[in-house]
Tab-separated table of C-alpha atoms in Angstrom:
chain	number	residue	atom	x	y	z
A	1	MET	CA	135.229	191.460	44.224
A	2	GLU	CA	136.773	188.650	46.281
A	3	LEU	CA	135.389	186.573	49.122
A	4	THR	CA	137.728	188.254	51.608
A	5	ASP	CA	136.061	191.593	50.818
A	6	PHE	CA	133.046	190.513	52.877
A	7	PHE	CA	135.295	190.469	55.958
A	8	THR	CA	137.737	193.286	55.230
A	9	ASN	CA	135.544	195.859	53.474
A	10	TYR	CA	133.552	197.789	56.107
A	11	THR	CA	130.785	198.936	53.760
A	12	LEU	CA	130.285	195.548	52.120
A	13	ARG	CA	130.379	193.744	55.468
A	14	THR	CA	127.816	196.112	56.960
A	15	ILE	CA	125.462	195.900	53.973
A	16	THR	CA	125.705	192.102	53.818
A	17	LEU	CA	124.974	191.680	57.514
A	18	GLY	CA	122.142	194.195	57.354
A	19	THR	CA	120.440	192.602	54.355
A	20	ALA	CA	120.854	189.117	55.850
A	21	VAL	CA	119.211	190.197	59.123
A	22	LEU	CA	116.477	192.032	57.218
A	23	GLY	CA	115.797	188.981	55.064
A	24	ALA	CA	115.608	186.729	58.121
A	25	ILE	CA	113.125	188.870	60.052
A	26	CYS	CA	111.007	189.513	56.953
A	27	GLY	CA	110.908	185.787	56.242
A	28	MET	CA	109.865	184.941	59.798
A	29	LEU	CA	107.098	187.513	60.063
A	30	GLY	CA	106.045	187.230	56.428
A	31	SER	CA	105.073	183.629	57.141
A	32	PHE	CA	102.226	184.866	59.320
A	33	ALA	CA	101.023	187.316	56.652
A	34	VAL	CA	100.999	184.530	54.054
A	35	LEU	CA	99.170	182.058	56.303
A	36	ARG	CA	96.637	184.718	57.310
A	37	LYS	CA	95.944	185.253	53.585
A	38	GLN	CA	96.940	188.888	53.904
A	39	SER	CA	99.612	188.993	51.248
A	40	LEU	CA	98.814	192.620	50.438
A	41	LEU	CA	99.347	193.633	54.061
A	42	GLY	CA	103.085	194.183	53.567
A	43	ASP	CA	102.464	196.266	50.471
A	44	ALA	CA	99.826	198.358	52.233
A	45	ILE	CA	101.970	198.967	55.336
A	46	SER	CA	105.111	199.861	53.371
A	47	HIS	CA	103.171	202.383	51.303
A	48	ALA	CA	101.396	203.661	54.403
A	49	ALA	CA	104.790	204.412	55.970
A	50	LEU	CA	105.722	206.936	53.272
A	51	PRO	CA	103.683	209.917	54.564
A	52	GLY	CA	105.102	209.303	58.046
A	53	ILE	CA	108.642	209.739	56.684
A	54	ALA	CA	107.669	212.952	54.917
A	55	ILE	CA	105.836	214.395	57.935
A	56	ALA	CA	108.744	213.534	60.252
A	57	PHE	CA	111.085	215.429	57.925
A	58	LEU	CA	108.743	218.434	57.725
A	59	ILE	CA	108.560	218.610	61.518
A	60	THR	CA	112.265	218.166	62.254
A	61	SER	CA	113.861	219.428	58.988
A	62	ALA	CA	116.483	216.725	59.532
A	63	LYS	CA	117.309	213.505	57.740
A	64	ASP	CA	118.060	211.538	60.883
A	65	SER	CA	117.139	207.970	59.886
A	66	ASN	CA	115.915	207.092	63.385
A	67	ILE	CA	113.453	210.004	63.416
A	68	LEU	CA	112.272	209.283	59.887
A	69	LEU	CA	111.767	205.581	60.670
A	70	LEU	CA	109.876	206.528	63.831
A	71	GLY	CA	107.551	208.588	61.649
A	72	ALA	CA	107.215	205.621	59.297
A	73	LEU	CA	106.368	203.360	62.261
A	74	VAL	CA	103.617	205.664	63.489
A	75	SER	CA	102.192	206.078	60.001
A	76	GLY	CA	102.330	202.322	59.366
A	77	LEU	CA	100.526	201.573	62.633
A	78	ILE	CA	97.841	204.112	61.740
A	79	GLY	CA	97.465	202.359	58.406
A	80	VAL	CA	97.010	198.995	60.135
A	81	PHE	CA	94.480	200.520	62.536
A	82	TRP	CA	92.490	201.936	59.630
A	83	ILE	CA	92.611	198.618	57.756
A	84	ARG	CA	91.229	196.745	60.757
A	85	GLY	CA	88.607	199.459	61.279
A	86	ILE	CA	87.413	199.237	57.673
A	87	ILE	CA	87.173	195.435	57.874
A	88	THR	CA	85.283	195.360	61.176
A	89	LYS	CA	83.043	198.427	60.731
A	90	THR	CA	82.051	198.008	57.088
A	91	HIS	CA	81.043	195.218	54.728
A	92	LEU	CA	84.258	195.559	52.723
A	93	LYS	CA	86.592	192.583	52.505
A	94	THR	CA	90.244	192.523	53.511
A	95	ASP	CA	91.690	192.917	50.019
A	96	THR	CA	89.516	195.978	49.384
A	97	ALA	CA	90.570	197.601	52.670
A	98	LEU	CA	94.244	196.918	51.944
A	99	GLY	CA	93.955	198.383	48.455
A	100	LEU	CA	92.219	201.514	49.758
A	101	ILE	CA	94.782	202.211	52.464
A	102	LEU	CA	97.683	201.461	50.103
A	103	SER	CA	96.544	203.936	47.454
A	104	LEU	CA	95.379	206.595	49.923
A	105	PHE	CA	98.543	206.707	52.025
A	106	PHE	CA	100.908	206.357	49.070
A	107	GLY	CA	99.160	209.152	47.205
A	108	PHE	CA	99.373	211.380	50.286
A	109	GLY	CA	103.034	210.491	50.752
A	110	MET	CA	103.904	211.333	47.145
A	111	LEU	CA	102.069	214.625	47.511
A	112	LEU	CA	104.158	215.475	50.592
A	113	LEU	CA	107.400	214.489	48.839
A	114	THR	CA	106.516	216.732	45.905
A	115	TYR	CA	105.853	219.586	48.323
A	116	ILE	CA	109.169	218.973	50.115
A	117	GLN	CA	111.126	218.969	46.852
A	118	LYS	CA	109.804	222.415	46.007
A	119	GLN	CA	110.987	223.890	49.289
A	120	PRO	CA	114.143	226.083	49.176
A	121	ASN	CA	116.017	223.705	51.410
A	122	ALA	CA	118.820	221.566	50.006
A	123	ASN	CA	118.548	219.272	52.997
A	124	GLN	CA	115.514	217.493	51.552
A	125	ALA	CA	117.635	215.639	48.987
A	126	GLY	CA	117.804	211.916	49.556
A	127	LEU	CA	114.298	211.269	50.875
A	128	ASP	CA	113.520	209.415	47.645
A	129	LYS	CA	115.808	206.596	48.812
A	130	TYR	CA	112.903	205.383	50.920
A	131	LEU	CA	110.925	204.826	47.715
A	132	PHE	CA	113.368	202.427	46.062
A	133	GLY	CA	115.866	201.746	48.843
A	134	GLN	CA	119.565	202.470	49.057
A	135	ALA	CA	121.416	199.712	50.897
A	136	ALA	CA	124.737	201.521	50.494
A	137	THR	CA	123.641	204.026	53.144
A	138	LEU	CA	123.482	201.341	55.859
A	139	VAL	CA	125.825	201.887	58.800
A	140	GLU	CA	126.539	199.829	61.910
A	141	SER	CA	123.878	201.619	63.936
A	142	ASP	CA	121.246	200.589	61.377
A	143	VAL	CA	122.395	196.968	61.565
A	144	ARG	CA	122.306	197.084	65.373
A	145	LEU	CA	118.736	198.379	65.194
A	146	MET	CA	117.824	195.497	62.864
A	147	LEU	CA	119.416	193.000	65.235
A	148	ILE	CA	117.541	194.465	68.211
A	149	VAL	CA	114.204	194.361	66.374
A	150	THR	CA	114.907	190.807	65.180
A	151	GLY	CA	115.781	189.700	68.721
A	152	ILE	CA	112.645	191.290	70.178
A	153	SER	CA	110.495	189.734	67.454
A	154	LEU	CA	112.030	186.312	68.043
A	155	ILE	CA	111.442	186.531	71.809
A	156	ILE	CA	107.802	187.560	71.279
A	157	LEU	CA	107.313	184.743	68.761
A	158	LEU	CA	108.602	182.210	71.277
A	159	LEU	CA	106.527	183.622	74.138
A	160	PHE	CA	103.280	183.733	72.159
A	161	TRP	CA	103.937	180.828	69.820
A	162	LYS	CA	100.940	178.789	70.957
A	163	GLU	CA	98.607	181.774	70.731
A	164	PHE	CA	99.878	182.800	67.285
A	165	LYS	CA	99.524	179.260	65.983
A	166	LEU	CA	96.010	178.898	67.361
A	167	LEU	CA	94.920	182.249	65.916
A	168	LEU	CA	96.265	181.322	62.480
A	169	PHE	CA	94.463	178.019	62.156
A	170	ASP	CA	91.327	178.330	64.298
A	171	LYS	CA	90.393	181.824	65.459
A	172	ASN	CA	86.968	180.760	66.726
A	173	TYR	CA	88.479	178.032	68.883
A	174	ALA	CA	90.925	180.576	70.321
A	175	LEU	CA	87.952	182.754	71.261
A	176	THR	CA	86.217	179.881	73.028
A	177	LEU	CA	89.366	179.262	75.080
A	178	GLY	CA	89.289	182.855	76.272
A	179	PHE	CA	92.254	184.218	74.330
A	180	ASN	CA	92.248	187.906	73.477
A	181	THR	CA	92.383	187.446	69.711
A	182	ARG	CA	92.362	191.192	69.007
A	183	PHE	CA	95.491	191.657	71.093
A	184	ILE	CA	97.244	188.686	69.473
A	185	ASP	CA	96.259	189.848	65.990
A	186	GLY	CA	97.445	193.358	66.803
A	187	LEU	CA	100.748	192.024	68.124
A	188	ILE	CA	101.424	190.137	64.891
A	189	SER	CA	100.562	193.234	62.861
A	190	PHE	CA	102.845	195.380	65.038
A	191	LEU	CA	105.787	193.029	64.471
A	192	ILE	CA	105.151	193.047	60.713
A	193	VAL	CA	105.076	196.857	60.734
A	194	LEU	CA	108.405	196.882	62.619
A	195	ALA	CA	110.011	194.560	60.073
A	196	ILE	CA	108.770	196.659	57.167
A	197	VAL	CA	109.878	199.961	58.684
A	198	ILE	CA	113.461	198.832	59.316
A	199	GLY	CA	113.661	197.535	55.746
A	200	LEU	CA	112.511	200.713	54.003
A	201	GLN	CA	116.002	202.191	53.917
A	202	THR	CA	117.417	199.037	52.330
A	203	VAL	CA	114.742	197.860	49.906
A	204	GLY	CA	112.328	200.775	49.729
A	205	VAL	CA	108.568	201.227	49.832
A	206	VAL	CA	107.964	199.766	46.384
A	207	LEU	CA	109.788	196.431	46.854
A	208	MET	CA	109.366	195.884	50.596
A	209	SER	CA	106.324	193.647	50.222
A	210	ALA	CA	108.361	191.245	48.070
A	211	MET	CA	110.918	190.879	50.861
A	212	LEU	CA	108.111	190.055	53.262
A	213	LEU	CA	106.262	187.570	51.079
A	214	ALA	CA	108.773	185.870	48.770
A	215	PRO	CA	110.756	183.907	51.408
A	216	ALA	CA	107.538	182.859	53.142
A	217	ALA	CA	105.913	181.791	49.869
A	218	ALA	CA	108.993	179.726	49.006
A	219	ALA	CA	109.097	178.098	52.457
A	220	ARG	CA	105.387	177.220	52.311
A	221	GLN	CA	106.037	174.891	49.391
A	222	TRP	CA	108.368	172.657	51.416
A	223	THR	CA	106.450	171.958	54.627
A	224	ASN	CA	103.128	171.829	56.450
A	225	SER	CA	104.711	172.658	59.828
A	226	LEU	CA	104.504	176.266	61.006
A	227	GLY	CA	107.798	176.062	62.898
A	228	VAL	CA	109.676	174.590	59.938
A	229	MET	CA	108.095	177.130	57.614
A	230	VAL	CA	109.162	180.080	59.775
A	231	GLY	CA	112.701	178.689	60.003
A	232	LEU	CA	112.967	178.023	56.254
A	233	ALA	CA	111.557	181.460	55.439
A	234	ALA	CA	114.200	183.073	57.661
A	235	ILE	CA	116.933	181.072	55.901
A	236	PHE	CA	115.616	181.904	52.425
A	237	GLY	CA	115.332	185.577	53.350
A	238	ALA	CA	118.848	185.731	54.814
A	239	CYS	CA	120.321	183.931	51.780
A	240	SER	CA	118.486	186.320	49.452
A	241	GLY	CA	120.076	189.239	51.278
A	242	VAL	CA	123.590	187.780	51.190
A	243	PHE	CA	123.493	186.571	47.574
A	244	GLY	CA	121.738	189.731	46.379
A	245	THR	CA	124.374	191.913	48.031
A	246	ALA	CA	127.180	189.808	46.537
A	247	ILE	CA	125.726	190.020	43.030
A	248	SER	CA	125.123	193.775	43.218
A	249	ALA	CA	128.651	194.326	44.565
A	250	SER	CA	130.181	192.286	41.745
A	251	GLN	CA	128.848	194.624	39.056
A	252	PRO	CA	128.978	198.423	39.202
A	253	GLY	CA	125.666	200.220	38.923
A	254	LEU	CA	123.487	197.359	40.221
A	255	SER	CA	121.039	198.488	42.904
A	256	THR	CA	121.122	196.155	45.899
A	257	GLY	CA	117.413	196.172	46.797
A	258	PRO	CA	116.047	195.034	43.415
A	259	VAL	CA	118.765	192.364	43.106
A	260	ILE	CA	117.846	190.973	46.542
A	261	VAL	CA	114.204	190.773	45.477
A	262	LEU	CA	115.184	189.004	42.241
A	263	VAL	CA	117.226	186.454	44.188
A	264	ALA	CA	114.233	185.894	46.480
A	265	ALA	CA	112.122	185.382	43.361
A	266	VAL	CA	114.572	182.658	42.269
A	267	PHE	CA	114.008	180.866	45.585
A	268	VAL	CA	110.250	181.106	44.994
A	269	THR	CA	110.534	179.774	41.431
A	270	VAL	CA	112.742	176.847	42.437
A	271	SER	CA	110.400	176.010	45.312
A	272	PHE	CA	107.315	176.134	43.091
A	273	ILE	CA	108.926	173.735	40.630
A	274	PHE	CA	111.008	171.322	42.713
A	275	SER	CA	109.388	171.017	46.147
A	276	PRO	CA	108.428	167.338	46.686
A	277	GLU	CA	104.837	167.834	47.869
A	278	ARG	CA	103.587	170.927	46.019
A	279	GLY	CA	106.147	171.408	43.261
A	280	ILE	CA	104.898	171.533	39.683
A	281	LEU	CA	107.462	168.965	38.527
A	282	PHE	CA	106.632	166.340	41.155
A	283	LYS	CA	102.891	166.967	40.771
A	284	GLN	CA	103.221	166.250	37.072
A	285	LEU	CA	105.282	163.127	37.739
A	286	ARG	CA	102.670	161.881	40.214
A	287	LEU	CA	99.925	162.602	37.678
A	288	ILE	CA	101.742	160.582	34.994
A	289	ARG	CA	102.370	157.741	37.452
A	290	ASN	CA	98.708	157.696	38.541
A	291	ARG	CA	97.541	157.624	34.941
A	292	ARG	CA	99.818	154.686	34.187
A	293	GLU	CA	98.612	152.896	37.303
A	294	LEU	CA	95.015	153.475	36.220
A	295	GLU	CA	95.737	152.063	32.757
A	296	LEU	CA	97.300	148.973	34.333
A	297	LYS	CA	94.340	148.378	36.614
A	298	LYS	CA	91.844	148.948	33.788
A	299	THR	CA	93.634	146.355	31.676
A	300	LEU	CA	93.840	143.938	34.613
A	301	TYR	CA	90.147	144.463	35.291
A	302	PHE	CA	89.324	143.637	31.668
A	303	MET	CA	91.493	140.517	31.867
A	304	TYR	CA	89.675	139.490	35.040
A	305	ASP	CA	86.354	139.632	33.218
A	306	ILE	CA	87.792	137.155	30.720
A	307	VAL	CA	89.476	134.858	33.237
A	308	ARG	CA	86.683	134.557	35.802
A	309	LYS	CA	84.460	132.841	33.242
A	310	HIS	CA	86.783	129.841	33.371
A	311	GLU	CA	87.455	127.453	36.215
A	312	ASP	CA	91.204	127.396	35.550
A	313	VAL	CA	92.587	130.855	36.421
A	314	SER	CA	95.936	130.078	34.823
A	315	ARG	CA	94.396	129.094	31.515
A	316	PRO	CA	96.274	130.834	28.657
A	317	HIS	CA	94.451	133.348	26.467
A	318	ALA	CA	95.552	134.797	23.153
A	319	ILE	CA	96.876	138.343	23.278
A	320	ARG	CA	94.762	139.204	20.249
A	321	ILE	CA	91.657	138.990	22.431
A	322	LEU	CA	92.797	142.273	24.005
A	323	ASN	CA	93.236	144.092	20.683
A	324	ASN	CA	89.872	145.824	20.853
A	325	PHE	CA	90.420	147.016	24.427
A	326	GLN	CA	91.342	150.696	24.589
A	327	GLY	CA	93.748	150.450	27.559
A	328	PHE	CA	95.796	147.619	26.087
A	329	THR	CA	99.391	148.191	24.939
A	330	LYS	CA	102.425	145.915	24.804
A	331	ASN	CA	104.054	148.120	27.417
A	332	THR	CA	101.034	147.586	29.667
A	333	LEU	CA	101.434	143.815	29.397
A	334	SER	CA	105.119	144.085	30.259
A	335	GLN	CA	104.341	146.137	33.377
A	336	LEU	CA	101.632	143.710	34.440
A	337	ALA	CA	104.137	140.875	34.086
A	338	GLU	CA	106.718	142.803	36.148
A	339	LYS	CA	104.158	143.097	38.948
A	340	ASP	CA	103.616	139.307	38.741
A	341	TRP	CA	99.953	139.827	37.892
A	342	ILE	CA	100.192	137.933	34.613
A	343	THR	CA	102.637	135.710	32.757
A	344	ILE	CA	103.332	135.928	29.049
A	345	GLN	CA	104.300	132.947	26.901
A	346	GLY	CA	104.697	133.806	23.234
A	347	GLN	CA	101.380	135.186	21.983
A	348	ASN	CA	99.444	133.979	25.027
A	349	TRP	CA	98.924	135.418	28.472
A	350	SER	CA	97.609	133.941	31.686
A	351	MET	CA	96.728	135.498	35.025
A	352	THR	CA	98.638	134.575	38.176
A	353	SER	CA	96.887	133.919	41.478
A	354	THR	CA	98.272	137.260	42.775
A	355	GLY	CA	96.877	139.079	39.773
A	356	PHE	CA	93.528	137.334	40.111
A	357	GLU	CA	93.224	138.356	43.789
A	358	THR	CA	94.211	141.949	42.969
A	359	ALA	CA	91.662	142.119	40.157
A	360	ALA	CA	88.994	140.518	42.366
A	361	ASN	CA	89.537	143.254	44.957
A	362	LEU	CA	89.167	145.884	42.224
A	363	TYR	CA	85.966	144.185	41.064
A	364	ASN	CA	84.492	144.081	44.586
A	365	LYS	CA	85.317	147.756	45.170
A	366	ASN	CA	83.384	148.700	42.045
A	367	LEU	CA	80.272	146.736	43.001
A	368	PRO	CA	77.343	148.964	44.012
A	369	GLU	CA	76.552	149.010	47.714
A	370	PRO	CA	73.378	147.079	48.688
C-alpha cells in the first residue's frame, strides 16, 4: 500500500474518510458521556440497537442499510428512555440501569438474529456485520450520512453549548436558572445515539463503546477546558480512524474496526502516561521532586535549630553534628548550598542569611496557633 492509494483507490478513500468522520463525531459526543460519568452509556445504547436492526429486517426483508440503521436508532432511543425511566422511577443507580438494558436488549437481539438465520431466506446473510463491524462495506452514501449527522451535531453543540456546559457541571444551578434540564439531557443522549447508530456498520455493536469513550478519555488527560477537550477528542478519534484504516489496509486479513479501537487505545495509553498534569510519568516525577524538597527543608529546619542558639548566624558548625539526623546526606548538603541556604568549607558548614530567613519561615509555619 502506498500513500497515493488513499487518493486514487475509491474503496480505501471512502473507508478512510468514513472512519475519520466517525472518530471525530464519537470523540466530540463521547466527551459528554465521560464527563457525565456515564461511560457505560455507549455500550448500553450500541447493544440496545441490535434488536432494532433485526426487527427492521424482519419487517422489510431487505438489507437496506438506511432502513436497518433507522431501526437501530428507534431501538437505541427506546433503550435510553428505559434507562432514564429506571433511574428516575426506581432506587437503582445509573450503572445498574445501564447494565440491565445492555444485557436485556442484547439478549433479545441475539435471539432475533438466531431466528433470522434459521429462516429459509438467503437474504439474511450479512446481518452479523453489525455485531463486529465491516468497514469495507462503506460507500459514499454512508460517508455523506456521517457528514450530515456530524454537521447537525456540531451545529446543535454550538447552539446549546452554554446549556450543555451548565448541565454537566452544575445541574441544580441550571434548574434554578429555569433551564429545562430534561430536554437538554435528552438532546445530549439523542446525539450520542445518532453517533453510535452511524458507527455500527463500521465498528460494530461490540466495539462501538470504545470508539465513543477512548478518544474522550485520552483528551481528558490533557486539559480542564470542555471546549479544548471536545476538540482534542475529535482529533484523537479522527486520527484513530485514519491510522487504523491505514494499518488494516497494509496487511491482508486485518479487520478495520478492531484495529481502529486498538489505535485509539494507544492514544489513551500515551495520554495516561505522558500528559503533563495527570500523566503517570509526570505525577511520579512531581512526587520524587516533592520528596526531595521535603528532605531539604527537614535538613534545613534541623540546621536552624542548631544555628538559632548562637548569636552569629554564620558561625561554622562541623558536618559530623548532622550524622545522627535521618534526613542528612552529602547530596542534601550540596543541594542546600546550590540554593544559597548554606555554605560549605571543608568539613564545616554555616547558614547564610537567606537560608536562615527561609528556615525561620518554616519554623513559624509549624508553630501552633494561639
